CSV table of C-alpha atoms and ligand atoms in Angstrom, one decimal:
chain,number,residue,atom,x,y,z
N,1,MET,CA,0.0,0.0,0.0
N,2,MET,CA,1.1,3.6,-0.7
N,3,ARG,CA,2.5,5.3,2.4
N,4,HIS,CA,0.7,8.5,1.5
N,5,PRO,CA,-2.3,7.7,-0.6
N,6,ALA,CA,-3.9,10.6,-2.5
N,7,GLU,CA,-7.3,11.9,-1.4
N,8,PRO,CA,-10.1,9.4,-2.1
N,9,TYR,CA,-12.4,12.4,-2.8
N,10,ARG,CA,-12.4,15.5,-4.9
N,11,ILE,CA,-13.2,19.1,-4.0
N,12,LYS,CA,-16.7,20.3,-4.8
N,13,MET,CA,-16.9,23.6,-2.8
N,14,VAL,CA,-14.1,25.8,-1.5
N,15,GLU,CA,-13.7,28.1,1.5
N,16,PRO,CA,-11.3,31.0,0.8
N,17,LEU,CA,-8.6,31.4,3.5
N,18,VAL,CA,-7.3,34.8,4.9
N,19,MET,CA,-3.7,35.6,4.7
N,20,THR,CA,-2.2,37.9,7.4
N,21,THR,CA,1.0,39.8,7.9
N,22,ARG,CA,3.4,39.2,10.7
N,23,GLU,CA,2.5,42.5,12.3
N,24,GLU,CA,-1.2,41.6,12.3
N,25,ARG,CA,-0.4,38.2,13.9
N,26,GLU,CA,1.8,39.9,16.6
N,27,GLU,CA,-1.1,42.1,17.5
N,28,ALA,CA,-3.6,39.3,17.4
N,29,ILE,CA,-1.6,37.0,19.7
N,30,ALA,CA,-1.1,39.8,22.2
N,31,GLN,CA,-4.8,40.5,22.2
N,32,ALA,CA,-5.4,36.8,22.7
N,33,GLY,CA,-3.2,36.7,25.8
N,34,TRP,CA,-0.8,34.3,24.1
N,35,ASN,CA,-3.5,31.7,24.1
N,36,THR,CA,-4.2,30.3,20.6
N,37,PHE,CA,-7.7,29.3,21.8
N,38,LEU,CA,-8.5,33.1,22.0
N,39,LEU,CA,-7.5,34.0,18.5
N,40,PRO,CA,-10.3,34.9,16.1
N,41,SER,CA,-10.4,32.4,13.3
N,42,ARG,CA,-10.3,35.1,10.7
N,43,LYS,CA,-6.7,35.8,11.8
N,44,VAL,CA,-5.8,32.2,11.3
N,45,TYR,CA,-4.4,30.9,8.0
N,46,ILE,CA,-4.2,27.1,8.6
N,47,ASP,CA,-6.1,26.0,11.6
N,48,LEU,CA,-4.7,23.0,13.3
N,49,LEU,CA,-6.1,23.8,16.8
N,50,THR,CA,-8.2,20.8,16.8
N,51,ASP,CA,-9.8,18.1,14.7
N,52,SER,CA,-13.0,18.5,16.7
N,53,GLY,CA,-16.0,19.6,14.7
N,54,THR,CA,-13.7,20.8,11.9
N,55,SER,CA,-14.2,18.0,9.5
N,56,ALA,CA,-15.4,18.6,5.9
N,57,MET,CA,-18.7,16.9,5.4
N,58,SER,CA,-19.4,14.9,2.3
N,59,ASP,CA,-22.0,15.7,-0.4
N,60,ARG,CA,-24.0,12.8,1.1
N,61,GLN,CA,-23.9,14.3,4.6
N,62,TRP,CA,-25.0,17.7,3.3
N,63,SER,CA,-27.9,16.1,1.5
N,64,MET,CA,-28.9,14.2,4.7
N,65,LEU,CA,-29.2,17.6,6.4
N,66,MET,CA,-32.2,18.3,4.1
N,67,ILE,CA,-34.1,15.3,5.2
N,68,GLY,CA,-33.7,15.8,9.0
N,69,ASP,CA,-36.9,15.2,10.9
N,70,GLU,CA,-37.2,18.1,13.4
N,71,ALA,CA,-40.0,16.6,15.4
N,72,TYR,CA,-39.7,17.3,19.1
N,73,ALA,CA,-40.4,13.6,19.9
N,74,GLY,CA,-40.0,10.4,18.0
N,75,SER,CA,-37.8,11.9,15.3
N,76,SER,CA,-37.1,9.4,12.5
N,77,SER,CA,-33.6,11.0,12.3
N,78,PHE,CA,-32.9,9.5,15.7
N,79,ASP,CA,-34.0,6.1,14.4
N,80,ARG,CA,-31.5,6.4,11.6
N,81,LEU,CA,-28.7,7.3,14.0
N,82,GLN,CA,-29.6,4.4,16.3
N,83,SER,CA,-29.7,2.0,13.4
N,84,ALA,CA,-26.2,3.1,12.3
N,85,VAL,CA,-24.8,2.7,15.8
N,86,GLN,CA,-26.5,-0.7,16.1
N,87,ALA,CA,-25.2,-1.9,12.8
N,88,TYR,CA,-21.6,-0.6,13.0
N,89,TYR,CA,-20.9,-0.6,16.8
N,90,GLY,CA,-23.3,-3.4,17.9
N,91,PHE,CA,-24.8,-1.6,20.8
N,92,PRO,CA,-28.6,-1.9,21.1
N,93,HIS,CA,-29.2,1.4,22.9
N,94,VAL,CA,-28.3,4.9,22.0
N,95,VAL,CA,-28.8,8.2,23.9
N,96,PRO,CA,-27.9,11.3,21.8
N,97,THR,CA,-26.1,14.3,23.4
N,98,HIS,CA,-25.0,17.6,22.1
N,99,GLN,CA,-21.4,16.5,22.0
N,100,GLY,CA,-19.0,14.2,23.8
N,101,ARG,CA,-18.8,16.0,27.1
N,102,GLY,CA,-22.6,15.8,27.4
N,103,ALA,CA,-22.2,12.1,27.3
N,104,GLU,CA,-19.3,12.2,29.7
N,105,HIS,CA,-21.4,14.2,32.2
N,106,ILE,CA,-24.2,11.7,32.1
N,107,ILE,CA,-22.2,8.5,32.4
N,108,SER,CA,-20.1,10.0,35.2
N,109,ARG,CA,-23.2,10.8,37.2
N,110,ILE,CA,-24.5,7.3,36.6
N,111,LEU,CA,-21.5,5.2,37.3
N,112,ILE,CA,-19.5,7.1,39.9
N,113,ASP,CA,-20.2,7.2,43.6
N,114,PRO,CA,-18.1,9.9,45.4
N,115,GLY,CA,-14.7,8.6,46.5
N,116,GLN,CA,-14.6,5.8,43.8
N,117,PHE,CA,-11.6,5.5,41.5
N,118,VAL,CA,-11.9,5.8,37.8
N,119,PRO,CA,-8.9,4.1,36.1
N,120,GLY,CA,-8.2,5.2,32.5
N,121,ASN,CA,-5.6,5.0,29.8
N,122,MET,CA,-4.5,8.6,30.4
N,123,TYR,CA,-7.0,11.4,31.0
N,124,PHE,CA,-8.9,13.5,28.6
N,125,THR,CA,-9.6,17.1,29.8
N,126,THR,CA,-13.4,17.1,29.7
N,127,THR,CA,-13.6,13.4,30.7
N,128,ARG,CA,-11.6,13.9,33.8
N,129,TYR,CA,-13.5,17.1,34.7
N,130,HIS,CA,-16.8,15.2,34.7
N,131,GLN,CA,-15.4,12.3,36.6
N,132,GLU,CA,-14.0,14.6,39.3
N,133,ALA,CA,-17.2,16.7,39.3
N,134,ALA,CA,-19.1,13.5,40.1
N,135,GLY,CA,-16.7,12.8,43.0
N,136,GLY,CA,-14.5,10.3,41.2
N,137,ILE,CA,-10.7,10.0,41.5
N,138,PHE,CA,-9.0,9.5,38.1
N,139,VAL,CA,-6.1,7.0,38.1
N,140,ASP,CA,-3.8,6.7,35.1
N,141,VAL,CA,-3.3,3.1,34.2
N,142,VAL,CA,-1.8,3.5,30.7
N,143,ILE,CA,1.4,1.6,30.0
N,144,ASP,CA,4.6,3.6,30.9
N,145,GLU,CA,5.6,3.9,27.2
N,146,ALA,CA,2.7,6.3,26.6
N,147,HIS,CA,4.5,8.9,28.8
N,148,ASP,CA,7.7,8.5,26.9
N,149,PRO,CA,7.5,10.7,23.7
N,150,HIS,CA,10.0,8.4,21.9
N,151,ALA,CA,9.1,4.9,23.1
N,152,ASP,CA,8.6,2.9,19.9
N,153,HIS,CA,5.5,0.8,20.8
N,154,PRO,CA,2.8,-0.1,18.3
N,155,PHE,CA,0.0,0.3,20.8
N,156,LYS,CA,1.1,3.0,23.2
N,157,GLY,CA,-2.4,3.6,24.3
N,158,ASP,CA,-2.8,0.2,26.0
N,159,ILE,CA,-3.9,-0.2,29.6
N,160,ASP,CA,-1.3,-1.7,31.8
N,161,LEU,CA,-3.1,-4.7,33.3
N,162,ALA,CA,-0.7,-4.9,36.2
N,163,LYS,CA,-1.5,-1.3,37.2
N,164,LEU,CA,-5.2,-2.0,37.0
N,165,GLU,CA,-4.9,-5.2,39.1
N,166,ARG,CA,-2.9,-3.3,41.7
N,167,LEU,CA,-5.6,-0.7,42.0
N,168,VAL,CA,-8.4,-3.3,42.3
N,169,ASP,CA,-6.3,-5.3,44.9
N,170,GLU,CA,-5.9,-2.1,47.0
N,171,HIS,CA,-9.5,-0.8,46.8
N,172,GLY,CA,-11.6,-3.8,45.9
N,173,ALA,CA,-13.9,-3.9,42.9
N,174,GLU,CA,-16.4,-1.9,44.8
N,175,GLY,CA,-13.9,1.0,45.0
N,176,ILE,CA,-13.8,1.2,41.2
N,177,ALA,CA,-16.5,3.2,39.4
N,178,TYR,CA,-15.6,1.8,36.0
N,179,VAL,CA,-12.7,1.4,33.7
N,180,ASN,CA,-12.5,4.0,30.9
N,181,HIS,CA,-10.7,2.7,27.9
N,182,ALA,CA,-10.1,5.4,25.3
N,183,VAL,CA,-9.5,4.5,21.7
N,184,THR,CA,-7.2,6.2,20.5
N,185,VAL,CA,-5.5,8.1,23.4
N,186,ASN,CA,-5.6,11.7,22.5
N,187,LEU,CA,-3.2,13.1,25.1
N,188,ALA,CA,-0.6,10.4,24.4
N,189,GLY,CA,-0.5,11.7,20.8
N,190,GLY,CA,-3.4,9.8,19.2
N,191,GLN,CA,-1.9,6.5,20.1
N,192,PRO,CA,-3.9,3.3,19.5
N,193,VAL,CA,-5.0,0.5,21.8
N,194,SER,CA,-4.6,-3.1,20.6
N,195,MET,CA,-7.5,-5.5,20.2
N,196,ARG,CA,-5.7,-7.8,22.6
N,197,ASN,CA,-5.6,-5.1,25.3
N,198,LEU,CA,-9.4,-4.5,24.9
N,199,ARG,CA,-10.0,-8.2,25.2
N,200,GLU,CA,-7.8,-8.7,28.2
N,201,VAL,CA,-9.2,-5.7,30.1
N,202,HIS,CA,-12.7,-6.9,29.2
N,203,GLU,CA,-12.0,-10.4,30.7
N,204,PHE,CA,-10.5,-8.8,33.8
N,205,CYS,CA,-13.5,-6.5,34.3
N,206,GLN,CA,-15.9,-9.3,33.8
N,207,THR,CA,-14.1,-11.4,36.4
N,208,HIS,CA,-14.3,-8.6,38.9
N,209,GLY,CA,-17.8,-7.3,38.0
N,210,ILE,CA,-16.4,-3.9,36.9
N,211,VAL,CA,-18.0,-1.9,34.1
N,212,HIS,CA,-15.7,-1.6,31.1
N,213,TRP,CA,-16.5,1.6,29.3
N,214,SER,CA,-14.8,3.2,26.2
N,215,ASP,CA,-14.3,6.7,25.0
N,216,ALA,CA,-14.8,5.7,21.4
N,217,THR,CA,-14.3,9.2,20.0
N,218,ARG,CA,-11.5,8.1,17.8
N,219,LEU,CA,-12.6,4.5,17.2
N,220,ALA,CA,-12.2,4.5,13.4
N,221,GLU,CA,-8.6,5.7,13.5
N,222,ASN,CA,-7.8,3.1,16.2
N,223,ALA,CA,-9.4,0.4,14.0
N,224,TYR,CA,-7.1,1.4,11.2
N,225,PHE,CA,-4.0,1.0,13.4
N,226,ILE,CA,-5.1,-2.4,14.4
N,227,GLN,CA,-5.5,-3.4,10.8
N,228,GLN,CA,-2.0,-2.1,10.0
N,229,ARG,CA,-0.2,-3.3,13.1
N,230,GLU,CA,-1.9,-6.2,14.9
N,231,ASP,CA,-1.4,-9.8,13.9
N,232,GLY,CA,-4.3,-11.3,12.2
N,233,TYR,CA,-6.1,-8.1,11.1
N,234,ALA,CA,-4.3,-7.2,7.9
N,235,ASP,CA,-7.2,-8.6,5.8
N,236,VAL,CA,-10.0,-7.5,8.0
N,237,SER,CA,-12.0,-4.3,7.1
N,238,THR,CA,-11.8,-1.4,9.6
N,239,ALA,CA,-15.6,-1.6,9.9
N,240,GLU,CA,-15.4,-5.2,11.1
N,241,ILE,CA,-12.5,-4.4,13.4
N,242,ALA,CA,-14.4,-1.5,14.9
N,243,LYS,CA,-17.3,-3.8,15.6
N,244,GLU,CA,-15.1,-6.4,17.2
N,245,MET,CA,-13.5,-3.7,19.4
N,246,MET,CA,-16.9,-2.5,20.6
N,247,GLY,CA,-17.8,-6.1,21.5
N,248,TYR,CA,-15.3,-5.9,24.3
N,249,VAL,CA,-16.8,-3.0,26.1
N,250,ASP,CA,-20.1,-2.4,27.9
N,251,GLY,CA,-20.8,0.9,26.3
N,252,VAL,CA,-19.2,4.1,24.9
N,253,THR,CA,-19.2,7.9,25.1
N,254,MET,CA,-18.8,9.4,21.7
N,255,SER,CA,-17.9,12.8,20.4
N,256,GLY,CA,-19.3,12.8,16.9
N,257,LYS,CA,-17.1,15.8,16.2
N,258,LYS,CA,-14.2,13.5,15.5
N,259,ASP,CA,-14.7,10.1,13.9
N,260,CYS,CA,-18.3,10.7,12.9
N,261,LEU,CA,-17.2,13.5,10.6
N,262,VAL,CA,-19.7,16.1,11.8
N,263,ASN,CA,-19.4,19.6,13.2
N,264,ILE,CA,-21.5,18.9,16.3
N,265,GLY,CA,-23.0,15.9,18.0
N,266,GLY,CA,-22.3,13.0,20.3
N,267,PHE,CA,-24.0,10.1,22.0
N,268,LEU,CA,-23.9,7.3,24.6
N,269,ALA,CA,-24.4,3.8,23.5
N,270,MET,CA,-24.6,0.7,25.7
N,271,ARG,CA,-25.9,-2.8,26.2
N,272,SER,CA,-27.3,-2.3,29.8
N,273,GLU,CA,-31.0,-1.4,30.0
N,274,GLU,CA,-30.4,-0.2,33.6
N,275,ILE,CA,-27.8,2.3,32.4
N,276,LEU,CA,-30.1,3.3,29.5
N,277,VAL,CA,-33.0,4.1,31.8
N,278,LYS,CA,-30.8,6.3,34.0
N,279,ALA,CA,-29.2,8.0,31.0
N,280,ARG,CA,-32.6,8.8,29.6
N,281,GLU,CA,-33.6,10.4,32.9
N,282,LEU,CA,-30.5,12.6,32.9
N,283,VAL,CA,-30.5,13.5,29.2
N,284,VAL,CA,-33.9,15.1,29.5
N,285,VAL,CA,-32.6,17.4,32.3
N,286,TYR,CA,-29.3,18.3,30.7
N,287,GLU,CA,-29.5,17.8,27.0
N,288,GLY,CA,-33.0,17.4,25.5
N,289,MET,CA,-35.5,14.6,24.8
N,290,PRO,CA,-33.9,11.2,24.5
N,291,SER,CA,-34.8,11.3,20.8
N,292,TYR,CA,-32.6,14.3,20.1
N,293,GLY,CA,-30.4,15.0,23.1
N,294,GLY,CA,-29.4,18.6,22.2
N,295,MET,CA,-29.0,17.9,18.4
N,296,ALA,CA,-31.2,19.0,15.6
N,297,GLY,CA,-32.7,16.1,13.6
N,298,ARG,CA,-30.5,17.1,10.7
N,299,ASP,CA,-27.4,16.8,12.9
N,300,MET,CA,-28.3,13.2,13.7
N,301,GLU,CA,-28.7,12.4,10.0
N,302,ALA,CA,-25.3,13.8,9.2
N,303,MET,CA,-23.7,11.9,12.1
N,304,ALA,CA,-25.4,8.6,11.1
N,305,GLN,CA,-23.9,9.1,7.6
N,306,GLY,CA,-20.5,10.2,8.8
N,307,LEU,CA,-20.2,7.3,11.2
N,308,VAL,CA,-20.3,5.0,8.2
N,309,GLU,CA,-18.0,7.1,6.0
N,310,ALA,CA,-15.4,7.2,8.7
N,311,LEU,CA,-15.1,3.4,8.7
N,312,ASP,CA,-14.1,3.3,5.0
N,313,ASP,CA,-10.7,1.7,4.5
N,314,ASP,CA,-9.6,4.2,1.7
N,315,TYR,CA,-10.7,7.2,3.7
N,316,LEU,CA,-8.8,6.0,6.8
N,317,ALA,CA,-5.6,5.1,4.8
N,318,HIS,CA,-5.6,8.7,3.4
N,319,ARG,CA,-6.5,10.3,6.7
N,320,VAL,CA,-3.9,8.6,8.9
N,321,GLY,CA,-1.4,8.7,6.0
N,322,GLN,CA,-1.7,12.5,5.8
N,323,VAL,CA,-1.0,12.9,9.5
N,324,ARG,CA,2.0,10.6,9.0
N,325,TYR,CA,3.2,12.8,6.1
N,326,LEU,CA,3.4,15.9,8.3
N,327,GLY,CA,5.2,13.8,10.9
N,328,GLU,CA,7.8,12.5,8.5
N,329,ARG,CA,8.6,15.9,7.1
N,330,LEU,CA,9.3,17.1,10.6
N,331,LEU,CA,11.3,14.0,11.5
N,332,GLU,CA,13.5,14.4,8.4
N,333,ALA,CA,14.4,17.9,9.6
N,334,GLY,CA,15.3,16.6,13.1
N,335,ILE,CA,12.4,18.2,14.9
N,336,PRO,CA,11.5,16.6,18.2
N,337,ILE,CA,8.1,15.1,17.9
N,338,VAL,CA,6.2,12.3,19.6
N,339,THR,CA,6.8,9.0,17.8
N,340,PRO,CA,5.3,6.9,16.5
N,341,VAL,CA,3.0,9.5,14.9
N,342,GLY,CA,-0.6,9.0,16.0
N,343,GLY,CA,-3.9,9.1,14.2
N,344,HIS,CA,-5.0,12.7,14.2
N,345,ALA,CA,-2.1,14.9,15.1
N,346,VAL,CA,1.6,15.5,15.2
N,347,PHE,CA,2.8,16.5,18.6
N,348,LEU,CA,5.9,18.7,19.0
N,349,ASP,CA,8.0,17.9,22.1
N,350,ALA,CA,8.3,21.4,23.6
N,351,ARG,CA,10.7,20.3,26.3
N,352,GLU,CA,13.2,19.2,23.7
N,353,PHE,CA,12.3,22.0,21.3
N,354,LEU,CA,12.9,24.7,24.0
N,355,PRO,CA,15.4,23.2,26.4
N,356,HIS,CA,16.2,26.6,27.8
N,357,LEU,CA,12.7,26.9,29.3
N,358,GLU,CA,11.5,25.4,32.6
N,359,GLN,CA,8.1,23.6,32.5
N,360,ASP,CA,6.8,26.4,34.8
N,361,ASP,CA,7.6,28.8,32.0
N,362,TYR,CA,4.9,27.1,29.9
N,363,PRO,CA,7.1,26.1,27.0
N,364,ALA,CA,4.4,24.4,24.9
N,365,GLN,CA,2.1,27.5,25.3
N,366,ALA,CA,4.9,29.7,24.2
N,367,LEU,CA,5.8,27.5,21.3
N,368,ALA,CA,2.2,27.5,20.0
N,369,ALA,CA,2.1,31.3,20.2
N,370,ALA,CA,5.4,31.6,18.4
N,371,LEU,CA,4.3,29.2,15.6
N,372,TYR,CA,1.2,31.4,15.1
N,373,VAL,CA,3.3,34.5,14.8
N,374,GLU,CA,5.7,32.8,12.5
N,375,SER,CA,3.2,31.5,10.0
N,376,GLY,CA,-0.5,32.0,10.9
N,377,VAL,CA,-0.7,28.3,11.8
N,378,ARG,CA,-2.8,27.7,14.9
N,379,SER,CA,-1.9,24.8,17.2
N,380,MET,CA,-2.7,23.9,20.8
N,381,GLU,CA,-0.8,23.5,24.0
N,382,ARG,CA,-1.1,20.0,25.6
N,383,GLY,CA,1.2,20.2,28.6
N,384,ILE,CA,1.2,21.8,32.0
N,385,VAL,CA,-1.5,24.4,31.2
N,386,SER,CA,-3.9,21.7,30.0
N,387,ALA,CA,-3.1,19.5,33.0
N,388,GLY,CA,-4.4,22.1,35.4
N,389,ARG,CA,-4.1,21.9,39.2
N,390,ASP,CA,-4.6,19.0,41.6
N,391,ALA,CA,-7.1,18.9,44.5
N,392,ASP,CA,-4.6,20.9,46.7
N,393,GLY,CA,-4.3,23.6,44.1
N,394,ARG,CA,-0.8,22.7,42.9
N,395,ASP,CA,0.1,22.7,39.3
N,396,ARG,CA,0.2,19.2,37.9
N,397,HIS,CA,3.5,18.6,36.0
N,398,PRO,CA,2.8,16.1,33.2
N,399,LYS,CA,5.7,14.3,31.7
N,400,LEU,CA,4.6,15.3,28.3
N,401,GLU,CA,4.9,19.0,27.4
N,402,LEU,CA,3.5,19.1,23.9
N,403,VAL,CA,2.2,21.3,21.1
N,404,ARG,CA,-0.5,19.6,19.1
N,405,LEU,CA,-0.7,20.1,15.3
N,406,THR,CA,-4.1,18.6,14.7
N,407,VAL,CA,-5.1,17.7,11.2
N,408,PRO,CA,-8.9,18.2,10.5
N,409,ARG,CA,-10.5,15.5,8.4
N,410,ARG,CA,-10.8,16.0,4.7
N,411,VAL,CA,-10.0,19.8,5.0
N,412,TYR,CA,-6.4,20.6,4.1
N,413,THR,CA,-4.1,19.4,1.3
N,414,ASP,CA,-0.6,18.2,1.7
N,415,ARG,CA,0.6,21.6,0.4
N,416,HIS,CA,-1.0,23.2,3.4
N,417,LEU,CA,0.9,20.7,5.6
N,418,ASP,CA,4.1,21.7,3.8
N,419,VAL,CA,3.5,25.3,4.9
N,420,VAL,CA,3.1,24.0,8.4
N,421,ALA,CA,6.3,21.9,8.3
N,422,ASP,CA,8.4,24.7,6.8
N,423,ALA,CA,7.2,27.1,9.6
N,424,VAL,CA,8.1,24.6,12.4
N,425,ILE,CA,11.5,23.9,10.8
N,426,GLU,CA,12.2,27.7,10.6
N,427,LEU,CA,11.1,28.2,14.2
N,428,TYR,CA,13.4,25.4,15.3
N,429,ARG,CA,16.3,27.1,13.7
N,430,LYS,CA,15.8,30.2,15.8
N,431,ARG,CA,14.4,28.4,18.9
N,432,GLU,CA,16.6,30.2,21.4
N,433,THR,CA,14.7,33.4,20.7
N,434,ILE,CA,11.4,32.0,22.1
N,435,GLY,CA,10.9,33.0,25.7
N,436,GLY,CA,8.5,31.7,28.4
N,437,LEU,CA,5.2,33.0,29.6
N,438,ARG,CA,3.3,33.7,32.9
N,439,PHE,CA,-0.4,33.7,33.7
N,440,VAL,CA,-2.2,37.0,33.9
N,441,TYR,CA,-5.6,35.3,34.2
N,442,GLU,CA,-6.2,31.7,35.3
N,443,PRO,CA,-9.8,30.4,35.3
N,444,PRO,CA,-10.6,27.8,38.0
N,445,SER,CA,-11.3,24.9,35.7
N,446,LEU,CA,-10.3,23.7,32.1
N,447,ARG,CA,-8.0,26.7,32.3
N,448,PHE,CA,-6.3,26.2,28.9
N,449,PHE,CA,-9.5,27.3,27.1
N,450,THR,CA,-9.6,30.8,28.4
N,451,ALA,CA,-6.4,31.6,30.3
N,452,ARG,CA,-4.4,34.7,29.4
N,453,PHE,CA,-0.6,35.0,29.6
N,454,GLU,CA,2.2,37.6,29.1
N,455,PRO,CA,5.8,37.0,28.1
N,456,LEU,CA,8.4,36.7,30.8
N,457,GLN,CA,11.4,39.0,30.5
N,458,VAL,CA,13.5,39.1,27.3
N,459,PRO,CA,15.5,35.9,26.9
N,460,THR,CA,19.2,36.6,26.3
N,461,GLY,CA,20.3,36.6,22.6
N,462,ALA,CA,16.8,37.3,21.4
N,463,GLY,CA,16.6,38.7,17.9
N,464,PRO,CA,14.5,41.8,17.4
N,465,GLU,CA,12.0,40.0,15.1
N,466,VAL,CA,10.7,37.7,17.8
N,467,SER,CA,7.3,38.5,19.1
N,468,PRO,CA,7.3,37.6,22.8
N,469,THR,CA,10.3,39.9,23.4
N,470,ARG,CA,8.7,42.8,21.5
N,471,PHE,CA,5.5,42.6,23.4
N,472,ALA,CA,7.3,42.4,26.7
N,473,GLN,CA,7.9,46.1,26.4
N,474,GLU,CA,4.4,47.0,25.4
N,475,PRO,CA,1.6,48.1,27.8
N,476,ALA,CA,-0.7,45.4,28.9
N,477,LEU,CA,-3.5,44.7,26.4
N,478,THR,CA,-7.0,43.7,27.4
C,1,PLP,C1,-13.1,15.7,21.9
C,1,PLP,C2,-13.0,14.6,22.9
C,1,PLP,C3,-13.9,14.5,23.9
C,1,PLP,C4,-14.9,15.5,24.3
C,1,PLP,O1,-15.8,15.6,23.2
C,1,PLP,P1,-16.5,17.0,22.9
C,1,PLP,O2,-17.4,16.7,21.7
C,1,PLP,O3,-15.5,18.0,22.5
C,1,PLP,O4,-17.3,17.5,24.1
C,1,PLP,C5,-13.7,13.4,24.8
C,1,PLP,N1,-12.8,12.5,24.6
C,1,PLP,C6,-11.9,12.5,23.6
C,1,PLP,C7,-10.8,11.5,23.4
C,1,PLP,C8,-11.9,13.6,22.7
C,1,PLP,O5,-11.0,13.7,21.7
């Protein structure tokens, strides 16, 4: 198979992009408090902030929008979504939510008693927030390799069964709310979980009577990695692999904004009728009727169609291949990135990129800001800022201090990714000129979304063209 297959689609409609000057970008990042989340999108040339809700829909998805059934109750669009989930994931019950975190909120309230532990293969920001809000205590049980940006492991997202066993030994099965098995693991760099690991954790959970849940947000991309890497799956379609994966968990939370190729939407799906009843009770309060859960009928139609399109082998070979293309261009230039490259993003290792900065100087945040000023490319911090504070108010210091270059699905061409690679390479050449940051506003939760920063003092040897040093002398901007 080709390493970088060309697009298995052609372009039918275009969205013009806005080019900006360096001066405009310097002003924009200062006004955004050095937080790329706060940049207006009209000031962004290539937007790699996230692959969430940024997918390009197909002509079929757009046509499904027209036949959405907007009935308040009993919408046939819900039936279509439920049928797609049943057919492709194998769960009998579906509860729609406005997006993934709506589903996380509901399942956390159902499965967690205050003080219980919630083991998971690394945390995801909104997932852990809802687990903790429900009184749960998140415990990371991912294999050690996931925390090593250069460990060469085909399934870096796997749960370490020994860590899970130890937790259950210590606290008993009744001390565990549920096991959350994310496929793929976003914060580890989009790293996949093996079928074997899903099966083993499933057996372990069954033996101990523990609920085995999955964050299936990136299920399709994980299925592709199993097809490419795991013995016995080379000739199995990704759709069949995905269904087998889902056979090893009791239910899922899903953000449709990723592997369902839509701009908004999500759901819970499960086998248990008991969980279904409770989820329906909660969805009415927080999201909407159980037949729409915060989505329009047309959104459910587009998601039902996208769920199927995402499990197409040619689509996935191109999708994951395009991410790998960006990673390989950076590796060839000696840029420190997380390897192996994951399914949806390339992660720059900000510790290695900016060795002159301490983690408390927010190197990944500073690097994301500098990349924007350099090129108009928007990326995202995934390090100490995203990790937030612990229960005692202390900064968590994650091992990984990363900048995420997230590739939206079916949106950019390889030429766009060349622009990104060239900008990162140029920035690496003059990396000593990038200084650290400090907080000027820190919100109490999920701080990375809305925090504001200002540059620390001028780093020695900084060139005059470098933005953080220039702005250090300017009056504070609101
Ligand atoms: C995006 C994401 C979520 C949250 O979903 P939203 O739709 O953004 O609320 C949860 N888990 C993972 C792994 C995600 O990537």
